[in-house]
Coordinates of N, CA, C and O in Angstrom, one line a residue:
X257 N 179.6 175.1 56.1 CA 179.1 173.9 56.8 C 180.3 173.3 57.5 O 181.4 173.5 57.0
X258 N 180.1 172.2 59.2 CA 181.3 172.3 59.5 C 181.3 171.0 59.1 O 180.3 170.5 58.7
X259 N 182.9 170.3 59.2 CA 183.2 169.2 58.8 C 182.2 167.9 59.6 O 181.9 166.9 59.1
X260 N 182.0 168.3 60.9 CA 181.2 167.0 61.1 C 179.5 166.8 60.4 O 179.0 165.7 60.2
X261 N 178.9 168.0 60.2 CA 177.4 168.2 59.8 C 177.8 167.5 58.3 O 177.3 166.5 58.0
X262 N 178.6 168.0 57.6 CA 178.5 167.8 56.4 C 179.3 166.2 56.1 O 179.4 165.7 55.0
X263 N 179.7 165.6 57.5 CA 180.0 164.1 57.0 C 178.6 163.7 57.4 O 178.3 162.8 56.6
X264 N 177.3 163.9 58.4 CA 176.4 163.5 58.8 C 175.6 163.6 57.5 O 174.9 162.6 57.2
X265 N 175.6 164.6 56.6 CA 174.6 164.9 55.5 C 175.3 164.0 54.5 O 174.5 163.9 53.6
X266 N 176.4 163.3 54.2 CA 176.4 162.5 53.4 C 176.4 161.1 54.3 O 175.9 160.1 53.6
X267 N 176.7 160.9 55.4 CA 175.8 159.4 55.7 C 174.8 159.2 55.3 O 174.7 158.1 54.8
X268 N 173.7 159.9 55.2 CA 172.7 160.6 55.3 C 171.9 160.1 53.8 O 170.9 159.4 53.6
X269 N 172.6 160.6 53.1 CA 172.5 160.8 51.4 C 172.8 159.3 50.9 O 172.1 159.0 49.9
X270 N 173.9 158.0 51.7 CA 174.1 157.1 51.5 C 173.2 156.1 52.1 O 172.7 155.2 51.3
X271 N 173.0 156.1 53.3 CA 171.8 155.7 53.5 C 170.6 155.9 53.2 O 169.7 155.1 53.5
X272 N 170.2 156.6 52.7 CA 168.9 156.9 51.4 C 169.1 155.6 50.1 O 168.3 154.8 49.6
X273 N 170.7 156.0 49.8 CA 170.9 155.6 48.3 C 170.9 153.8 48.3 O 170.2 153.2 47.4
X274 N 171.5 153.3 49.2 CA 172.5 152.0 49.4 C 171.3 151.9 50.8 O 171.0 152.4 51.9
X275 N 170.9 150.3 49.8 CA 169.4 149.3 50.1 C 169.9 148.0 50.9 O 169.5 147.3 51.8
X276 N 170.9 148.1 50.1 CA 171.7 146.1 50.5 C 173.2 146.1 50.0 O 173.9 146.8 49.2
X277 N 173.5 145.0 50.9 CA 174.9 144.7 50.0 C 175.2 144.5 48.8 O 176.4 144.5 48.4
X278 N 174.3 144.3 48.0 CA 174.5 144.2 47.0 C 175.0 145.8 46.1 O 175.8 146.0 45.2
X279 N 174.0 146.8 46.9 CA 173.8 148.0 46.3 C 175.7 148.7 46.8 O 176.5 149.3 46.1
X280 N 175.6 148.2 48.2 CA 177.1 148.9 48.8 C 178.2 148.2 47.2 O 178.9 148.8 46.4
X281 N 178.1 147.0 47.2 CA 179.1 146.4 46.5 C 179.3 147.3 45.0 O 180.4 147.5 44.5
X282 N 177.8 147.7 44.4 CA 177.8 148.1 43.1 C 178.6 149.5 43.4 O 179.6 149.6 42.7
X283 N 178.2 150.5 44.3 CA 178.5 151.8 44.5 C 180.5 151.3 44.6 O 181.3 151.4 43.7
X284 N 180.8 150.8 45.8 CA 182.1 150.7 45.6 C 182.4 150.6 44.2 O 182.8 151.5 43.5
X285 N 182.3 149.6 43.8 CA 182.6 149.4 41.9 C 182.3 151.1 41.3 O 183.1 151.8 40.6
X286 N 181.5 151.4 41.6 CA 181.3 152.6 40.8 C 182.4 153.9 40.9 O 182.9 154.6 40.0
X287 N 182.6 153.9 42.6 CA 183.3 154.8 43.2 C 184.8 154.3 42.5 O 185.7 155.1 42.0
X288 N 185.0 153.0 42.4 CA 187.0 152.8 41.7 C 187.0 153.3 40.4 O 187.8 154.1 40.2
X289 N 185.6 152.8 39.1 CA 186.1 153.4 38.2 C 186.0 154.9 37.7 O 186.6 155.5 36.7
X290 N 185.0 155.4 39.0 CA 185.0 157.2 39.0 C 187.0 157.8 39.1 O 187.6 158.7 38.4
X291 N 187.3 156.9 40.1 CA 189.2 157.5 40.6 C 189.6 156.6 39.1 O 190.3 157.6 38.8
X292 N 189.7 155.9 38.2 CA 190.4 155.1 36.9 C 189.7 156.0 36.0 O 190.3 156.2 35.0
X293 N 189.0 156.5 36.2 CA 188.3 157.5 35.1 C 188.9 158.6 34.8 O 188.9 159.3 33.8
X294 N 189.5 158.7 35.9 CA 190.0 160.3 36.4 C 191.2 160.5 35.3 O 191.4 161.4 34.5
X295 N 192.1 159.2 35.6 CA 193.5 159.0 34.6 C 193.0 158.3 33.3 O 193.2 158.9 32.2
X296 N 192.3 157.1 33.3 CA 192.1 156.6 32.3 C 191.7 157.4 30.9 O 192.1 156.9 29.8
X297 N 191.0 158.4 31.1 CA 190.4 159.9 30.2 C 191.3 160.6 29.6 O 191.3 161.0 28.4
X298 N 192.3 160.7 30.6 CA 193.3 161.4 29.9 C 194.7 161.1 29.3 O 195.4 161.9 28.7
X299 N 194.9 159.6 29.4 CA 195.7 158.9 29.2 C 195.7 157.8 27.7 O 196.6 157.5 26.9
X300 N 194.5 157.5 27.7 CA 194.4 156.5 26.7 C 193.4 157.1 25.7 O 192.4 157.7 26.1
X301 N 193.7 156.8 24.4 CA 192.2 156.9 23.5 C 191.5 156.9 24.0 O 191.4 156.6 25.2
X302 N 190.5 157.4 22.9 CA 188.8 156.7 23.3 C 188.4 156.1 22.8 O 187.3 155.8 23.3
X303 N 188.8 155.4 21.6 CA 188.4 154.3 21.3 C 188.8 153.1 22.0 O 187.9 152.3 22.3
X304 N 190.3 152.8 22.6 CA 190.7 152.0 23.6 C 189.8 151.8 24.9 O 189.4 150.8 25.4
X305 N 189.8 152.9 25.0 CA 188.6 153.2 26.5 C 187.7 152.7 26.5 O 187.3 152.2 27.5
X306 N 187.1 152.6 25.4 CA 185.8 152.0 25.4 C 185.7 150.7 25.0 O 184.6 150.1 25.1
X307 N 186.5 150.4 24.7 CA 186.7 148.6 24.8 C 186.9 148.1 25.9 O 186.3 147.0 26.3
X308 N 188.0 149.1 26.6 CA 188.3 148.5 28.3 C 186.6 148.6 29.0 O 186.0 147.7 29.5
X309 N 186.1 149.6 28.8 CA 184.5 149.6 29.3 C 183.7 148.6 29.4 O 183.1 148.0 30.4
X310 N 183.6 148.3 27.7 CA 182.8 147.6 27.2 C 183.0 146.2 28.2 O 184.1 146.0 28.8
X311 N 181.5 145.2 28.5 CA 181.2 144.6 28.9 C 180.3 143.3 28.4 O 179.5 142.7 29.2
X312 N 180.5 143.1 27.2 CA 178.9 142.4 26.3 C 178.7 141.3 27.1 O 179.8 140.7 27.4
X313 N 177.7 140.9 27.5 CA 176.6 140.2 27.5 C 177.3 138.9 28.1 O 178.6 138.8 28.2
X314 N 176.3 137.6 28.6 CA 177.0 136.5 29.0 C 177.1 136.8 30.8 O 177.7 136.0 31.7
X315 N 176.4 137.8 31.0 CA 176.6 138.3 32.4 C 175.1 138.1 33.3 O 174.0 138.0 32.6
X316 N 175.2 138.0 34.5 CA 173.8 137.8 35.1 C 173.0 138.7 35.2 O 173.5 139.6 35.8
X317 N 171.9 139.0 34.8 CA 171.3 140.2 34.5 C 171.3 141.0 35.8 O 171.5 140.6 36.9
X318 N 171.2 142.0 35.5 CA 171.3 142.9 36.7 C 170.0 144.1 36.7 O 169.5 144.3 35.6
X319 N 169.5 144.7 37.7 CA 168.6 145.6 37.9 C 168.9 147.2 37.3 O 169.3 148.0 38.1
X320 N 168.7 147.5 35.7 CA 169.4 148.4 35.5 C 169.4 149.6 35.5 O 170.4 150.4 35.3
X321 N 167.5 150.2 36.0 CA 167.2 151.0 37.0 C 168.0 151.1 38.1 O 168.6 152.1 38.2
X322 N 168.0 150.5 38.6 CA 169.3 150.7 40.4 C 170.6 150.9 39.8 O 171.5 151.5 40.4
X323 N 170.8 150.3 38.3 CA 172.3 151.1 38.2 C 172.2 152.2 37.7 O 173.3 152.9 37.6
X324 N 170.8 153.0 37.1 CA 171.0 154.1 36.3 C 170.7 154.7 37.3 O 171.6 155.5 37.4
X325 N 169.8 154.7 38.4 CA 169.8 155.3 39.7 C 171.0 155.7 40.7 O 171.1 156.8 41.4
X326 N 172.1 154.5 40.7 CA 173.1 154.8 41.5 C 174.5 155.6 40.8 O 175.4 156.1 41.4
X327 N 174.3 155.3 39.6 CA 175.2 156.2 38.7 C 175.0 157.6 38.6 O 176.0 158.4 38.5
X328 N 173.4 158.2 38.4 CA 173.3 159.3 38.8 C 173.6 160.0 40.0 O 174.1 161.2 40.0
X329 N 173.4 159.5 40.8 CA 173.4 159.8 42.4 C 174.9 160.0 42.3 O 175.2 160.9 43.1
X330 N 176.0 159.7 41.9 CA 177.0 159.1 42.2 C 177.8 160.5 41.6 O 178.4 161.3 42.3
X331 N 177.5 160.3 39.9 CA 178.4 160.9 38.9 C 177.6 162.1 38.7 O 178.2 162.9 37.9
X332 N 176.1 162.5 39.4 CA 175.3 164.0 39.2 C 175.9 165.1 39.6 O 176.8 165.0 40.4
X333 N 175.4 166.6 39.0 CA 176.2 167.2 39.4 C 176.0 167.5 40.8 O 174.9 166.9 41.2
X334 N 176.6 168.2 41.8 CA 176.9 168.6 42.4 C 175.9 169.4 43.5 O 175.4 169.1 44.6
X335 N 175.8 171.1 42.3 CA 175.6 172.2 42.8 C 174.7 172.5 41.7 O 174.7 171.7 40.8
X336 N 173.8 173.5 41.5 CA 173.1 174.2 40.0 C 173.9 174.6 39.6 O 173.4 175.4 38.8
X337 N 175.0 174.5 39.5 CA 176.2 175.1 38.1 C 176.8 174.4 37.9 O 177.3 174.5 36.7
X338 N 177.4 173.2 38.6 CA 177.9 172.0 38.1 C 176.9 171.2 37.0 O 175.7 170.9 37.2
X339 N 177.7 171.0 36.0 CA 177.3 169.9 35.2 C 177.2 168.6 35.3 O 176.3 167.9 34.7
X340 N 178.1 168.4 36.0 CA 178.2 166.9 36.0 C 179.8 166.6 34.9 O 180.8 167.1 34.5
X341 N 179.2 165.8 34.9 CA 180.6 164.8 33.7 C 180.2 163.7 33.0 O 180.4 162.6 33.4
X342 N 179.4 164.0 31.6 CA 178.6 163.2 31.1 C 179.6 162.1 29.8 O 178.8 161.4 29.2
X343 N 180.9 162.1 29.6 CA 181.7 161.3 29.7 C 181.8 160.2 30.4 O 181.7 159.0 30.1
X344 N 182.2 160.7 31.6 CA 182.6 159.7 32.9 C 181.0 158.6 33.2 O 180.9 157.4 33.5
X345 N 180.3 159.4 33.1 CA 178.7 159.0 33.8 C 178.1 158.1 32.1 O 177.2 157.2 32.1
X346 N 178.6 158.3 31.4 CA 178.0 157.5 30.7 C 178.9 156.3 30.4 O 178.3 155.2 30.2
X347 N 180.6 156.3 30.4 CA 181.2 155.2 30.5 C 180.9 154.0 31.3 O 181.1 152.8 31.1
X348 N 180.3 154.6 32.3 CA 180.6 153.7 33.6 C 178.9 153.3 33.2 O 178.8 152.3 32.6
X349 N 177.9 153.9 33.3 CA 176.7 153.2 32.2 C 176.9 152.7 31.4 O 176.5 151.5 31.3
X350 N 177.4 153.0 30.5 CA 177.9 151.9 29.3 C 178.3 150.7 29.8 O 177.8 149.7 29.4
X351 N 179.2 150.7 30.8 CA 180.1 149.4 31.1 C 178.8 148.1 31.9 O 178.5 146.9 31.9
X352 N 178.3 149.5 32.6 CA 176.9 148.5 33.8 C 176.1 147.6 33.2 O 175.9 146.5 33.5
X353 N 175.6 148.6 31.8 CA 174.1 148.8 31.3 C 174.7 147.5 30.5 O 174.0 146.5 30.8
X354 N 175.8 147.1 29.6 CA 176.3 146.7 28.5 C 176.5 144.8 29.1 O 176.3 143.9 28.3
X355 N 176.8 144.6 30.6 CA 176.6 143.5 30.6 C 175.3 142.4 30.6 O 175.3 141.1 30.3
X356 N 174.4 143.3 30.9 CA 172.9 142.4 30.1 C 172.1 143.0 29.4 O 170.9 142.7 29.5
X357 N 172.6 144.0 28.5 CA 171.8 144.3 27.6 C 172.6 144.5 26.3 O 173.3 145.5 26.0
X358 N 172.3 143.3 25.6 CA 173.4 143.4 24.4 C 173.2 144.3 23.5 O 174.2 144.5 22.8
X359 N 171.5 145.5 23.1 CA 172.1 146.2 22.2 C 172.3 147.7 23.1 O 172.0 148.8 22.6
X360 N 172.9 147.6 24.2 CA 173.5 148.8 24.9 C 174.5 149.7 23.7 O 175.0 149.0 22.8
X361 N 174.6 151.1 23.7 CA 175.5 151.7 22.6 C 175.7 153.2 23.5 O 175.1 154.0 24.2
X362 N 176.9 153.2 23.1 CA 177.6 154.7 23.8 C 177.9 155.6 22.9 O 178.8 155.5 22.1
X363 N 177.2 156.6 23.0 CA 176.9 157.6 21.7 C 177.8 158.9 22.1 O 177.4 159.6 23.0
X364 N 179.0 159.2 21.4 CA 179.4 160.8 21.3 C 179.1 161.1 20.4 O 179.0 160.3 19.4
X365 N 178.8 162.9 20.2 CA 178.9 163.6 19.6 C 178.6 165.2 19.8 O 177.9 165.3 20.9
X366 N 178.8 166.2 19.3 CA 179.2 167.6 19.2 C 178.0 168.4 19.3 O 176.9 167.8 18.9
X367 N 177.9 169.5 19.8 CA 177.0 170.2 19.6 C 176.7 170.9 17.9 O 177.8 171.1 17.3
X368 N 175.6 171.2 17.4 CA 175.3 171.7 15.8 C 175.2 173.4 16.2 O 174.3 174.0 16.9
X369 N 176.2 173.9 15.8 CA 176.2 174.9 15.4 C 176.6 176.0 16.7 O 175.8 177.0 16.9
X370 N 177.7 175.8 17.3 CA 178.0 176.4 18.7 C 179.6 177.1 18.3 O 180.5 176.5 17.8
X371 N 179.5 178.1 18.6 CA 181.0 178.6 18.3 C 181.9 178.4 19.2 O 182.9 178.9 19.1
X372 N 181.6 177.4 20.6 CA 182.6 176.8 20.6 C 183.0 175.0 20.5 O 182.3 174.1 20.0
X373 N 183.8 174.9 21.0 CA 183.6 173.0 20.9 C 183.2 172.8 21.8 O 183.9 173.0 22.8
X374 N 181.3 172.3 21.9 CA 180.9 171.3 23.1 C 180.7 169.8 22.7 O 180.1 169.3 21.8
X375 N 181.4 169.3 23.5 CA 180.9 167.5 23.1 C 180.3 167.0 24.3 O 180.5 167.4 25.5
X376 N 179.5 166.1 23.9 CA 178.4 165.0 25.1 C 178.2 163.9 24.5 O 178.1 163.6 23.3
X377 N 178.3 163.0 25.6 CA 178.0 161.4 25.3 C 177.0 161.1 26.0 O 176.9 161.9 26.9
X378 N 176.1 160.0 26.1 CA 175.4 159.8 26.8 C 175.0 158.1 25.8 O 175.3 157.8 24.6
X379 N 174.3 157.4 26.7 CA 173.6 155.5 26.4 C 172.6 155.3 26.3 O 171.8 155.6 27.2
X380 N 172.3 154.6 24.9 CA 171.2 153.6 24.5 C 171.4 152.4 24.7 O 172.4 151.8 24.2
X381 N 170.2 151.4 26.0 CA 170.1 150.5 26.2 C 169.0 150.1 25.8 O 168.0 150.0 26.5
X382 N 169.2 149.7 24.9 CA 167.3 148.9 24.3 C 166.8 149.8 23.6 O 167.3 150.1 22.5
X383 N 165.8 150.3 23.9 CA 165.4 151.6 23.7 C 165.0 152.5 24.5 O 163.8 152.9 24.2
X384 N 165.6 153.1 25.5 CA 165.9 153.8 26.2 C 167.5 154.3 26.1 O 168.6 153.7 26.2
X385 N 167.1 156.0 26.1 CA 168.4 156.4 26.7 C 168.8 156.9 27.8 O 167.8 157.3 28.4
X386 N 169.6 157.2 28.4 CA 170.4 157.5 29.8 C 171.2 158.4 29.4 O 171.6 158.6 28.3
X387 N 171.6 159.2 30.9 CA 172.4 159.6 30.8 C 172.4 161.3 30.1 O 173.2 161.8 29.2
X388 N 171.6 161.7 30.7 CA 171.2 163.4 30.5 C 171.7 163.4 28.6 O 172.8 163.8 28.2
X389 N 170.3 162.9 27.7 CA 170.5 162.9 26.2 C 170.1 164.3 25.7 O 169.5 165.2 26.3
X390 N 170.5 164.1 24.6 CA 170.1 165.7 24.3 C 168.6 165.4 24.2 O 168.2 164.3 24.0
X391 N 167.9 166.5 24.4 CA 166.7 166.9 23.8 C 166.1 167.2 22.4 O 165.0 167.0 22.0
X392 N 166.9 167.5 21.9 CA 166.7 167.0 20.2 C 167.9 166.4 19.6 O 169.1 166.6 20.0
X393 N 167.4 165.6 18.7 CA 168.4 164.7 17.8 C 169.0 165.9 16.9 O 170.0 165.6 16.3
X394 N 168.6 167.1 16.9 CA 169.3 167.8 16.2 C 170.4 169.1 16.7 O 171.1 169.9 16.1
X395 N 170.2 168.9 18.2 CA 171.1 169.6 18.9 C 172.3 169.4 18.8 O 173.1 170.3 18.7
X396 N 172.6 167.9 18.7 CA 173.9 167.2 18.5 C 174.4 166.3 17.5 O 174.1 165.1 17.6
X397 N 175.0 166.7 16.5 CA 175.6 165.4 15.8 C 176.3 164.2 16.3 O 176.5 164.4 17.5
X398 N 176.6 163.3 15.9 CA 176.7 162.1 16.3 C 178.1 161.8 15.8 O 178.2 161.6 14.6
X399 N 179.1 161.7 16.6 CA 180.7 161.5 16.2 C 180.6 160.2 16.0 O 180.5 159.8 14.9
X400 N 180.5 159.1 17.0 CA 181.0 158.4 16.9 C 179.9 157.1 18.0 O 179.6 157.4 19.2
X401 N 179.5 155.7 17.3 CA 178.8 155.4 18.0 C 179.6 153.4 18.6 O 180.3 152.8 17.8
X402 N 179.5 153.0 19.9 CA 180.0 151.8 19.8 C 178.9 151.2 20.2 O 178.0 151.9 20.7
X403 N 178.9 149.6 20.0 CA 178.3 148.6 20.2 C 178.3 148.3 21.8 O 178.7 149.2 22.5
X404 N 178.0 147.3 22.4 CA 177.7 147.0 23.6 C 179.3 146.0 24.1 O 179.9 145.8 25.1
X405 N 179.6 145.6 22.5 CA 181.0 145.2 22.6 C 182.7 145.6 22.6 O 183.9 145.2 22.6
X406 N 181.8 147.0 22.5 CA 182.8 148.4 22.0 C 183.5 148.6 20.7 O 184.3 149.4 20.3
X407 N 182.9 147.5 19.9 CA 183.4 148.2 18.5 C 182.6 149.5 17.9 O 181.5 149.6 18.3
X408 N 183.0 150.6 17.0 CA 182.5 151.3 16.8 C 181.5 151.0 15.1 O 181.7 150.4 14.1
X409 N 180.5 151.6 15.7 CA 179.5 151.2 14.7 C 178.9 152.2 13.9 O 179.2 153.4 14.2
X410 N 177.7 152.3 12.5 CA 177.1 153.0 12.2 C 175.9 153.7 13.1 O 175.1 152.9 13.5
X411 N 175.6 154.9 13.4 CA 174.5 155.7 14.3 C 173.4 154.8 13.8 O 173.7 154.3 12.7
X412 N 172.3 154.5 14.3 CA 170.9 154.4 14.0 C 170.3 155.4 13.7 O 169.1 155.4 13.4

């Protein structure tokens, strides 16, 4: 594809996604902690990390369909073989989802029974989860679960 078609197909893709300014403003936000994501992952804990995330409550509520909507769009994969980055896509949900929904929780853990090491995280906000969850509760064990305030807590 040449370089001008393929910047027209992502105007394109943006103007679908991004409704209002308010939507431009959230996407920018999204787009800085995608590039801090990039270092922040590999640089610090993850328990640290997810404190810096964390966001509890006390915040103006926000539309959290339009963030789960523009986080996907954002942080989805790609191509049919890309995965995605269900790490990154769930931090940055955690952090969205976490400012008006106090029992928001950011769930890692391992795949059961895989010879090799797969891990996935993905968010419970309320009672819903986000963020491409496993399909069975028994696919994945549960490493490690934090609160909406990023301390780490017991699984439900």
């Amino acid at each position: 594809m040449n370089p001008l078609r393929s910047f027209r197909c992502r105007l394109r893709a943006i103007g679908a996604h991004v409704r209002s300014p308010s939507d431009a403003l959230l996407v920018l936000r999204l787009l800085g902690w995608r590039l801090a994501l990039a270092v922040l992952k590999r640089t610090v804990p993850i328990a640290t990390l997810v404190r810096l995330m964390a966001t509890p409550g006390g915040h103006a509520p926000q539309d959290s369909r339009r963030i789960v909507e523009l986080v996907d769009w954002l942080y989805g994969p790609r191509r049919d073989r890309d995965l995605g980055n269900c790490l990154d896509r769930s931090l940055v949900l955690y952090r969205f989802l976490s400012r008006s929904e106090p029992r928001t929780r950011l769930v890692l853990g391992m795949r059961r029974g895989s010879s090799e090491l797969e891990g996935h995280a993905w968010v419970i906000s309320g009672d819903r989860a986000f963020g491409e969850t496993p399909a069975s509760g028994d696919e994945f064990m549960t490493l490690a679960t934090f609160a909406a305030d990023g301390r780490r807590v017991e699984a439900r």
